[in-house]
Coordinates of C-alpha atoms in Angstrom, one line a residue:
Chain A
X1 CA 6.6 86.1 39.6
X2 CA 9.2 83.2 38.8
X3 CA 10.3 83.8 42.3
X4 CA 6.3 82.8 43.7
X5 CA 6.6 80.0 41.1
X6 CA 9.5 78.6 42.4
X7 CA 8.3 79.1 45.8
X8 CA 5.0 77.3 45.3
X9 CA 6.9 74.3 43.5
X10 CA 9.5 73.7 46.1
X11 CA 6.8 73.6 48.6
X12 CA 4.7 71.1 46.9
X13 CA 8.1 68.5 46.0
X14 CA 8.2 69.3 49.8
X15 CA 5.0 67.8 50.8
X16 CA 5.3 65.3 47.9
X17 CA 8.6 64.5 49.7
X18 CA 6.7 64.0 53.3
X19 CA 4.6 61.8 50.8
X20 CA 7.7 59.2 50.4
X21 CA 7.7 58.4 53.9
X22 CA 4.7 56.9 54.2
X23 CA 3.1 54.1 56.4
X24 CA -0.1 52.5 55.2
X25 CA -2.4 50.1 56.7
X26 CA -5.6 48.6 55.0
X27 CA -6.9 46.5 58.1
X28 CA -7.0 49.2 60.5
X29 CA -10.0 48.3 62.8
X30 CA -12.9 50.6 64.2
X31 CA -15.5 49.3 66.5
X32 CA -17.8 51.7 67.8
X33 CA -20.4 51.0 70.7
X34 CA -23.8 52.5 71.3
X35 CA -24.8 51.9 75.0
X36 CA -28.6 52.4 76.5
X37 CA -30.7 51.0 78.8
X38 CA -32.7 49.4 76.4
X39 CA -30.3 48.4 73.9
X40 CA -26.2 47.9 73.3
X41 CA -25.4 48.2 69.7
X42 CA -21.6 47.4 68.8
X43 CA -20.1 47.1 65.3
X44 CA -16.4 46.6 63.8
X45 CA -15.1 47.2 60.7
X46 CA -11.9 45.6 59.9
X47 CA -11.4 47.3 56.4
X48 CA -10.1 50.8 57.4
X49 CA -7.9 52.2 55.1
X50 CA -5.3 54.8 56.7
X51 CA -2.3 56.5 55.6
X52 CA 0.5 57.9 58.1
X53 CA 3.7 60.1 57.6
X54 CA 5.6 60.0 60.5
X55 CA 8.0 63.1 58.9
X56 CA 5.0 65.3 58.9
X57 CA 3.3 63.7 61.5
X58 CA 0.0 63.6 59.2
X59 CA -2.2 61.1 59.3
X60 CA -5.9 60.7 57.0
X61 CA -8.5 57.6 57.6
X62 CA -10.9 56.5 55.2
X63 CA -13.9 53.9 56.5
X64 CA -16.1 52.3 54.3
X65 CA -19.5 52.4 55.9
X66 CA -20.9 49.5 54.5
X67 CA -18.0 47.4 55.9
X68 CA -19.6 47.5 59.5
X69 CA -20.8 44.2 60.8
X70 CA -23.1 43.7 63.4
X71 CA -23.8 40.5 65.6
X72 CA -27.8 41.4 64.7
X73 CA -28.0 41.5 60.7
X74 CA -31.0 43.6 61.1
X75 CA -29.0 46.1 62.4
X76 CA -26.6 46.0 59.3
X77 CA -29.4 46.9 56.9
X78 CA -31.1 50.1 59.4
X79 CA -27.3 51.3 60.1
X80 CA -26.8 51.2 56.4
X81 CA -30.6 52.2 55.0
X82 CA -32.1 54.4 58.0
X83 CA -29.4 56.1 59.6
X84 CA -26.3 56.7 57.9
X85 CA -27.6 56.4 54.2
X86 CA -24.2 54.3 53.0
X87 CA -25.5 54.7 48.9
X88 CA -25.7 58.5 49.5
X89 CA -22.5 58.7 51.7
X90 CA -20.6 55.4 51.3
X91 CA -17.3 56.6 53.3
X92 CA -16.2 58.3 56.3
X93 CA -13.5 60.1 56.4
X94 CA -11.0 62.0 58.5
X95 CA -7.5 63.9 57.9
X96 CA -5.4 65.4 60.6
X97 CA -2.1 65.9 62.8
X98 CA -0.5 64.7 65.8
X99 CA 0.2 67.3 67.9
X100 CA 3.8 67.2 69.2
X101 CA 4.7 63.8 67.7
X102 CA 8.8 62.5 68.1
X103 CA 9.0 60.2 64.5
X104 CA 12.7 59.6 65.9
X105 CA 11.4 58.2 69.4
X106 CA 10.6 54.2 70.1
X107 CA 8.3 52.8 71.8
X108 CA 5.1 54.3 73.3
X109 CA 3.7 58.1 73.4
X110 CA 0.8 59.8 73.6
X111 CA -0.2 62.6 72.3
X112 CA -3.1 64.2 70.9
X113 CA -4.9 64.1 67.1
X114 CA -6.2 67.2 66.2
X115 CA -8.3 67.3 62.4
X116 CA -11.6 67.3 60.8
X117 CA -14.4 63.9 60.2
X118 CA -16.0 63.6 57.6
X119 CA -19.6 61.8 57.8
X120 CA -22.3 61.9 55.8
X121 CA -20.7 65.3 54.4
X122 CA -20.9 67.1 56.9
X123 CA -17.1 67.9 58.7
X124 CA -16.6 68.7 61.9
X125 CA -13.0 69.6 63.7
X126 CA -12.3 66.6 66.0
X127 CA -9.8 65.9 68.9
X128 CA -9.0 62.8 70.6
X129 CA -6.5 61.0 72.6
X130 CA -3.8 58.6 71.0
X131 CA -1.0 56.0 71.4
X132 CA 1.6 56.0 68.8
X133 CA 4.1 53.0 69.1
X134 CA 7.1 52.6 67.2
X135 CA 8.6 49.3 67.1
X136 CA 11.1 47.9 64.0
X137 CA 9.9 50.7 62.1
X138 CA 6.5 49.9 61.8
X139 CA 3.8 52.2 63.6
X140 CA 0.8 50.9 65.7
X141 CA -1.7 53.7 66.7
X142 CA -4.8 53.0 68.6
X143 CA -6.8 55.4 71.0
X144 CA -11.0 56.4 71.5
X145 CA -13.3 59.2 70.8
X146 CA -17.0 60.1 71.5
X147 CA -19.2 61.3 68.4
X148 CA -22.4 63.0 68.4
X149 CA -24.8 61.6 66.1
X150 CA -26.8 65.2 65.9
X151 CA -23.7 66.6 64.6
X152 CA -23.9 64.7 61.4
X153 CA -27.7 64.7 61.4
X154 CA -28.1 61.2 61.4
X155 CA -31.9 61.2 62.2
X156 CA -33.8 58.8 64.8
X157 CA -37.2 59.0 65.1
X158 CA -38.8 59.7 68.3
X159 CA -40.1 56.2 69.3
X160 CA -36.5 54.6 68.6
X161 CA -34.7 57.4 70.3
X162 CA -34.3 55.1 73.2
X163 CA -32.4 52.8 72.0
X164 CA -30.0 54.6 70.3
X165 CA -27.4 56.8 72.0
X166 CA -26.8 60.1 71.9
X167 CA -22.7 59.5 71.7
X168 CA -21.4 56.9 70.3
X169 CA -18.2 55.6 71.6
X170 CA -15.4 54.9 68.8
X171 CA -12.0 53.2 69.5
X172 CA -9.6 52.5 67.0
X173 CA -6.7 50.2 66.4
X174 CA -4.4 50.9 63.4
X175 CA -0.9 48.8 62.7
X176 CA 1.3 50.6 59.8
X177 CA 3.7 49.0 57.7
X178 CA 5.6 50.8 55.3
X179 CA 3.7 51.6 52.0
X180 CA 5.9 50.1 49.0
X181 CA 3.9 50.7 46.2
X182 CA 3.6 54.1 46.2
X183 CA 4.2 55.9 42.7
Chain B
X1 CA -0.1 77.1 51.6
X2 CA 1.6 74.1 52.7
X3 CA -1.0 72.7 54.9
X4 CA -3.8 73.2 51.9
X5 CA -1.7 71.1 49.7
X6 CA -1.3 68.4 52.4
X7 CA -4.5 68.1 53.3
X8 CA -5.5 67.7 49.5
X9 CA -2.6 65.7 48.8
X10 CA -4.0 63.4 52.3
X11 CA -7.4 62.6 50.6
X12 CA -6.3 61.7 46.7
X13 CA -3.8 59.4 48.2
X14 CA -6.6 57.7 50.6
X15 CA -8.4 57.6 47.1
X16 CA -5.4 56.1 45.4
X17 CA -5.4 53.5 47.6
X18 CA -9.1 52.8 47.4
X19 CA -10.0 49.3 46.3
X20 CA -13.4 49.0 45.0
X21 CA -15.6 46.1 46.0
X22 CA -18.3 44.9 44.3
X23 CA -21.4 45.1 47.2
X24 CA -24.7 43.3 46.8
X25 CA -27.6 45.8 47.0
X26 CA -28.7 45.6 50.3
X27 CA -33.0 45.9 51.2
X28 CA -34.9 45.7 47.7
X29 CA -37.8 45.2 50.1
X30 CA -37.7 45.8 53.7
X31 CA -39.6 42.2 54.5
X32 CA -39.5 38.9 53.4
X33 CA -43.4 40.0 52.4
X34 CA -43.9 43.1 50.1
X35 CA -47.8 43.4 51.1
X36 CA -49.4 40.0 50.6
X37 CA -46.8 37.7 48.4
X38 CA -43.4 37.0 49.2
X39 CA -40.6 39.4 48.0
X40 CA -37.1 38.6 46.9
X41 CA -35.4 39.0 50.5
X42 CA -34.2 36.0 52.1
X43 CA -33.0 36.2 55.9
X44 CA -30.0 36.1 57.1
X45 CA -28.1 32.9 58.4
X46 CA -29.6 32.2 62.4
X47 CA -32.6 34.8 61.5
X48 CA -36.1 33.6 63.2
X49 CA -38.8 35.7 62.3
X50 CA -42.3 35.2 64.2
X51 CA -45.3 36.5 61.9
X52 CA -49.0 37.2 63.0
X53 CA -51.0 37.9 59.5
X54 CA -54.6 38.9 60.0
X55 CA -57.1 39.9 57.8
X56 CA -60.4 41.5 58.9
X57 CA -63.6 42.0 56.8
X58 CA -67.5 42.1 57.1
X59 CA -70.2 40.0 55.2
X60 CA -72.2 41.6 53.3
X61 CA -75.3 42.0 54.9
X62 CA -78.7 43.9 53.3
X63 CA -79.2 47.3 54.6
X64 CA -82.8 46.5 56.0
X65 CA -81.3 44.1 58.4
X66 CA -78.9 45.2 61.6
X67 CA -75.7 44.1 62.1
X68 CA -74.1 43.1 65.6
X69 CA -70.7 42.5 65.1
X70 CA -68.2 44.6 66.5
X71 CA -65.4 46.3 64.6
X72 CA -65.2 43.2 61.9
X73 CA -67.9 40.0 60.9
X74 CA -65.1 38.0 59.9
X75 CA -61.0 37.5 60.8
X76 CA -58.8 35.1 59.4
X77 CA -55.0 34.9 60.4
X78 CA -51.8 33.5 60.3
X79 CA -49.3 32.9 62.4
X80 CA -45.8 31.9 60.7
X81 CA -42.0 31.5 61.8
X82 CA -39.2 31.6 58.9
X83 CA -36.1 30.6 59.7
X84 CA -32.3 31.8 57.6
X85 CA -30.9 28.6 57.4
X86 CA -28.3 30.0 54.9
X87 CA -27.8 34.0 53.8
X88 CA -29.1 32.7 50.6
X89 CA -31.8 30.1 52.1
X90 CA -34.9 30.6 54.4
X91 CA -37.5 28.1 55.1
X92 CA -40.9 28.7 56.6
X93 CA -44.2 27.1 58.5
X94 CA -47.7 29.0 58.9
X95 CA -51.3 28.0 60.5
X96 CA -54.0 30.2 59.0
X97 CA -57.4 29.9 61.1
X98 CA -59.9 30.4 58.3
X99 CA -59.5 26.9 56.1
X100 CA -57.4 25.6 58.7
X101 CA -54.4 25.0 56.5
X102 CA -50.7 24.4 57.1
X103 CA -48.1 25.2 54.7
X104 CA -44.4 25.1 54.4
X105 CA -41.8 27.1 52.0
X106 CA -38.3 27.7 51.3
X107 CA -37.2 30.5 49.0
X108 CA -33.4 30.2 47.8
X109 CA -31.4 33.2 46.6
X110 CA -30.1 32.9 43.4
X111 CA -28.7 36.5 42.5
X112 CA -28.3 39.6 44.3
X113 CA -28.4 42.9 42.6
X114 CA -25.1 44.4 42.5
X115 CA -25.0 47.7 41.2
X116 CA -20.8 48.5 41.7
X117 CA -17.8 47.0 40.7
X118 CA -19.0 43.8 38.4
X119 CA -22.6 44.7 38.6
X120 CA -25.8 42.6 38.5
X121 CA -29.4 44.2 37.1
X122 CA -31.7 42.5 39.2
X123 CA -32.3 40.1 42.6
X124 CA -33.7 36.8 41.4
X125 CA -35.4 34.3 44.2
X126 CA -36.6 30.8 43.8
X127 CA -39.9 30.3 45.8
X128 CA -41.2 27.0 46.5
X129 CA -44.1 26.4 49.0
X130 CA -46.8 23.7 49.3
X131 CA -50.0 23.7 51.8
X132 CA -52.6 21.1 53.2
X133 CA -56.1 22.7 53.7
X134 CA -58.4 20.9 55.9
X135 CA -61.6 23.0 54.9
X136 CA -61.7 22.5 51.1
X137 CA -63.3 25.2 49.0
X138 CA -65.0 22.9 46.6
X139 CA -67.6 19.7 47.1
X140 CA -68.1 17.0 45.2
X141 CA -71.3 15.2 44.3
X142 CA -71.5 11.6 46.3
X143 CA -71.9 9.7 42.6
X144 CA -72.2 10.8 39.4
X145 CA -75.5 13.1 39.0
X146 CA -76.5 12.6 42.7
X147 CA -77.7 16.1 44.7
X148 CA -75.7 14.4 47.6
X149 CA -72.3 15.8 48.4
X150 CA -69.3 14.6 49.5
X151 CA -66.2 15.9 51.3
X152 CA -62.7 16.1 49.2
X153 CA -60.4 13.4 50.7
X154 CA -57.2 14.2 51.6
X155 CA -55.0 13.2 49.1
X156 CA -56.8 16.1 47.3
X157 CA -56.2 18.9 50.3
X158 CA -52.5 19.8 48.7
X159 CA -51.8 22.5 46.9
X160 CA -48.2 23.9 45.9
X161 CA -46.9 27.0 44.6
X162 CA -43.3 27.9 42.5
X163 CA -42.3 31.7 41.8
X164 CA -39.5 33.2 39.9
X165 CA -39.3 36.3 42.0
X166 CA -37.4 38.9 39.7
X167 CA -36.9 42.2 41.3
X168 CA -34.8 45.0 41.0
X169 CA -34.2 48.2 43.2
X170 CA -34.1 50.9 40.8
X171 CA -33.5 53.7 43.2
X172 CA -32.8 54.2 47.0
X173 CA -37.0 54.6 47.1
X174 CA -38.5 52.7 44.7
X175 CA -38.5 48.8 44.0
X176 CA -40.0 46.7 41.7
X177 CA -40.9 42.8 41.4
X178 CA -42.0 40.5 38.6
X179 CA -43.2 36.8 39.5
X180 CA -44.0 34.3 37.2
X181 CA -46.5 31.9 38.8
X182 CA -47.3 28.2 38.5
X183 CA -49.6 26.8 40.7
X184 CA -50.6 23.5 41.9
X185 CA -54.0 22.5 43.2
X186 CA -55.2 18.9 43.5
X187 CA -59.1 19.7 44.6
X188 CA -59.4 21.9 41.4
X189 CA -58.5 18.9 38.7
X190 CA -61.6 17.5 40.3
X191 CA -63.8 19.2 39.0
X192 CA -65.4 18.5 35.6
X193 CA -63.1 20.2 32.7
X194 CA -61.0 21.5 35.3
X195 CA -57.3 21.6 35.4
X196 CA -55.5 21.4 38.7
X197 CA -52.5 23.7 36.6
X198 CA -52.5 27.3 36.9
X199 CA -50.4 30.2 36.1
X200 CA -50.3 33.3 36.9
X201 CA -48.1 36.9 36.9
X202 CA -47.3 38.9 40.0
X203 CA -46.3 42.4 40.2
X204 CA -45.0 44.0 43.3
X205 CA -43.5 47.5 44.1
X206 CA -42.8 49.6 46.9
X207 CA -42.2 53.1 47.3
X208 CA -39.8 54.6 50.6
X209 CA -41.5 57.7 51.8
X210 CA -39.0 57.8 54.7
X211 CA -36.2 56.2 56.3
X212 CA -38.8 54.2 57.8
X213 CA -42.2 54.2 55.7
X214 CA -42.8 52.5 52.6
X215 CA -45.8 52.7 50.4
X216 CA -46.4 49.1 49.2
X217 CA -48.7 47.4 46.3
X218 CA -49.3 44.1 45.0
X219 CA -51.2 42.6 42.0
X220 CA -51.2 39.1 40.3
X221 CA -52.6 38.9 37.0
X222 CA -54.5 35.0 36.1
X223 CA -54.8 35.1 32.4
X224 CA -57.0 31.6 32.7
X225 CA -59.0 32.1 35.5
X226 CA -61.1 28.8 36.5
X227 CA -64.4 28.6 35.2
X228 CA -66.5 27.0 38.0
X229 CA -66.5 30.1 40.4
X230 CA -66.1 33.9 40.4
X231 CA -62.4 34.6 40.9
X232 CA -60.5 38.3 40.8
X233 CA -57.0 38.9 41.0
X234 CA -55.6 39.8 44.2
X235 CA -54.7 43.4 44.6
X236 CA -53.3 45.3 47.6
X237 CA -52.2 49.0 49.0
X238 CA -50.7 49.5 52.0
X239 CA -47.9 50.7 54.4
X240 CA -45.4 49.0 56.0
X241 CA -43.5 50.7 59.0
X242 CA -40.0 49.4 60.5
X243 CA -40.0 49.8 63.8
X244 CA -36.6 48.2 65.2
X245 CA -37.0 44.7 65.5
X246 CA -40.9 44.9 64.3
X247 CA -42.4 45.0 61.1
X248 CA -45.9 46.4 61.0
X249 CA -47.5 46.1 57.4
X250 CA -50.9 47.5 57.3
X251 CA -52.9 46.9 53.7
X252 CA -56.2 47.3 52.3
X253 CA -56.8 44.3 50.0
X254 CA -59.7 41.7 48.2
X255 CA -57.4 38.9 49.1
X256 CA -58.7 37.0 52.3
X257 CA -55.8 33.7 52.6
X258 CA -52.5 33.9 52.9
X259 CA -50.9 30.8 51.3
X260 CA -49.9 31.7 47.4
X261 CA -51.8 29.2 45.7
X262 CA -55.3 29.8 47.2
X263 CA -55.2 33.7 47.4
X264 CA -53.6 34.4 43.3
X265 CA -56.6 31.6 41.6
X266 CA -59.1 31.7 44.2
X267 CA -59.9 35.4 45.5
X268 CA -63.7 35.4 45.2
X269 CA -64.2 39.0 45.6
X270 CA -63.2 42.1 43.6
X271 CA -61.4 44.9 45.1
X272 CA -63.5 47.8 46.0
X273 CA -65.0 49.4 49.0
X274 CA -68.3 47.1 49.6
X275 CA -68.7 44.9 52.7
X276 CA -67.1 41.3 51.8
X277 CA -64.6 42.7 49.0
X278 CA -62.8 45.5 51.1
X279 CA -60.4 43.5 53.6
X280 CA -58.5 45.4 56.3
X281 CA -55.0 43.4 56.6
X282 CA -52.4 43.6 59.5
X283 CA -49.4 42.0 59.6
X284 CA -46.5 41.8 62.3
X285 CA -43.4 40.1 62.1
X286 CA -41.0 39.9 65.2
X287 CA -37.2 39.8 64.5
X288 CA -35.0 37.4 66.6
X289 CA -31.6 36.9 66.0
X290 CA -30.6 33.3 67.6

């Protein structure tokens, strides 16, 4: 029983330990695009908080929803009222791992991020595509994905379906410096 | 084991690092208009709105005698552009057919509603509008005692109207709005023991059925209603449906104008179901962003 104990501690100062390591950005930017033929929708939020450990190759995403801004302020308050419900679910989030990542190696790779997103409540595993750059020990990691908006029941009414698209493209830019004040 | 902790571990720390910002309240009312009056909301900076108001109604006409008008006797209607000069600032122009007035407005937002961080109870928005009606409502006897009757002159056609609009979204679906009234109209002081000074108490609310629906009402109470005619306060019920960049509000309602002043003093009519009190009211408002 001490033995499990011990076990059980030494493997949380571990992960605590990966925790020292960490790389932090609070501007990370996510712009995501909804293209049809009746209408292109585009927003960017330059708020993203993200953390990364290099050591553990973990990395986790927060986005706050109402820090979207759209060139049409109309579509600011239907984003935000009708269709993601930002005083019900105020943040997006999404926690994962990049598979086969090298913390030792500079420059550019790519490599794949494997985890789960969180919108609206409801998560769903997620992969995408990703380029990790390492330059002067700081960390810049951008890459794109495709979400479904009927897997996280965001609901459009049958009249407006048209101009909203089934998949919205996402890209995202993240540049990492080291996080200081961490306790 | 280990992944469970990191993956705990992953979203306190995001928490940790959360700073909160205090957010204004966004959509108290879906339109600049709750159902007949103005509401709180302002437009946003390089906003143009373009507005068609109509209201449709019939006379009241005996049962012995036929009618031949189809759908409606009588329509009046508005069209209107607003402008978002500021976030906090929107001005406005209308036409309205039926006393073929013109009227102008700006509404200024003073507070937002802010409901995190430092928080703010309610929306307050200064509303300031004034109108010249070419058809007065009132004549005037040519000279004192005479059976002749004259026409109002000009100077006499204005009217202005200032609201205190207080409102205060007090859950995702339902909103509320107060609106202290004072009202302006020259052709009113005219008349003998008259005042041209009115006041009056608006109360708005609107209730989301969906993400895309709203149940709207509207009601201004007069506490000195003028003496020389018949007057009722203004009441409304109706819908108002978002439709991208299209606003269709649909109401049933016993006020026929659309400019403040002349619709909260001088609705003639009560509200009920009878031909010339029951008004049918459509109302579509185009969004442009320039």
């Amino acid at each position: 029983m001490n033995k499990l104990l011990l076990l059980l501690v030494s493997v949380y100062s571990i992960s605590f330990a990966h925790a020292q390591d960490g790389y932090i950005t609070r501007q990370g930017e996510v712009t995501f695009f909804s293209y049809t033929s009746v209408e292109n929708i585009q927003a960017t939020n330059n708020q993203v908080l993200s953390l990364f450990y290099p050591s553990s190759s973990r990395i986790g995403v927060q986005i706050l929803m109402r820090a979207f801004t759209f060139k049409k302020s109309l579509m600011y308050e239907h984003f935000n009222e009708s269709y993601i419900e930002s005083d019900l679910y105020p943040k997006a989030t999404f926690e994962g791992d990049i598979i086969g990542f090298d913390a030792n190696q500079e420059g550019s790779q790519t490599r794949i991020i494997k985890g789960t997103f969180t919108l609206r409540d409801i998560t769903k595993p997620i992969e995408m595509k990703a380029t990790i750059i390492k330059t002067n020990g700081a960390y810049t990691i951008s890459g794109e994905l495709e979400v479904l908006i009927k897997d996280y029941e965001i609901k459009v009414p049958p009249i407006l379906s048209p101009n909203i698209a089934k998949n919205i493209q996402v890209s995202f830019k993240f540049q990492y410096v080291p996080n200081d004040d961490q306790k | 084991m280990i992944q469970v902790i990191h993956a705990q571990d992953l979203l306190k720390a995001l928490e940790a690092e959360t700073v909160e910002k205090s957010q204004p309240t966004i959509a108290t009312f879906k339109g600049t208009h709750i159902s007949i009056g103005h509401s709180v909301e302002t437009r946003k900076k390089g906003v143009l709105e373009i507005s068609s108001m109509n209201r449709f109604w019939n006379r009241p006409i005996p049962d012995s005698e036929p009618t031949q008008t189809f759908v409606a006797d009588k329509w009046n209607s508005r069209v209107g552009l607003d402008y978002g000069v500021l976030d906090r600032f929107t001005v406005g122009a209308g036409y309205s057919t039926d006393n073929r007035s013109v009227d102008v407005f700006g509404k200024y937002r003073l507070f937002y509603q802010r409901d995190s961080g430092k928080t703010f109870p309610f929306s307050i928005t200064l509303f300031q509008g004034g109108v010249y009606r070419e058809k007065s409502s009132i004549r005037l006897p040519l000279y004192e005692g005479s059976p002749m009757e004259k026409e109002v002159s000009s100077k006499d056609k204005f009217a202005a109207t200032t609201q205190v609009l207080i409102a205060r979204k007090i859950s995702r679906n339902f909103s509320l709005q107060i609106a202290p009234t004072y009202v302006y109209r020259a052709e009113d002081g005219l008349v003998a023991d008259e005042s041209a000074h009115h006041f009056a108490l608006g109360f708005g609310a609107r209730y989301k059925v969906s993400n895309h629906v709203s149940i709207v009402s509207e009601y201004y109470y007069v506490p000195n209603p003028v003496d020389f005619v018949d007057t009722y306060g203004p009441f409304s019920l109706g819908a108002n449906w978002e439709l991208s960049d299209v606003l269709l509000q649909f109401k049933l309602t016993n006020a026929r104008d659309f400019v403040e002043d002349q619709f909260i003093i001088k609705t003639g009519n009560n509200f009920n179901f009878r031909d010339g009190n029951l008004h049918f009211g459509f109302h579509a408002t185009y969004f442009i962003q320039l």
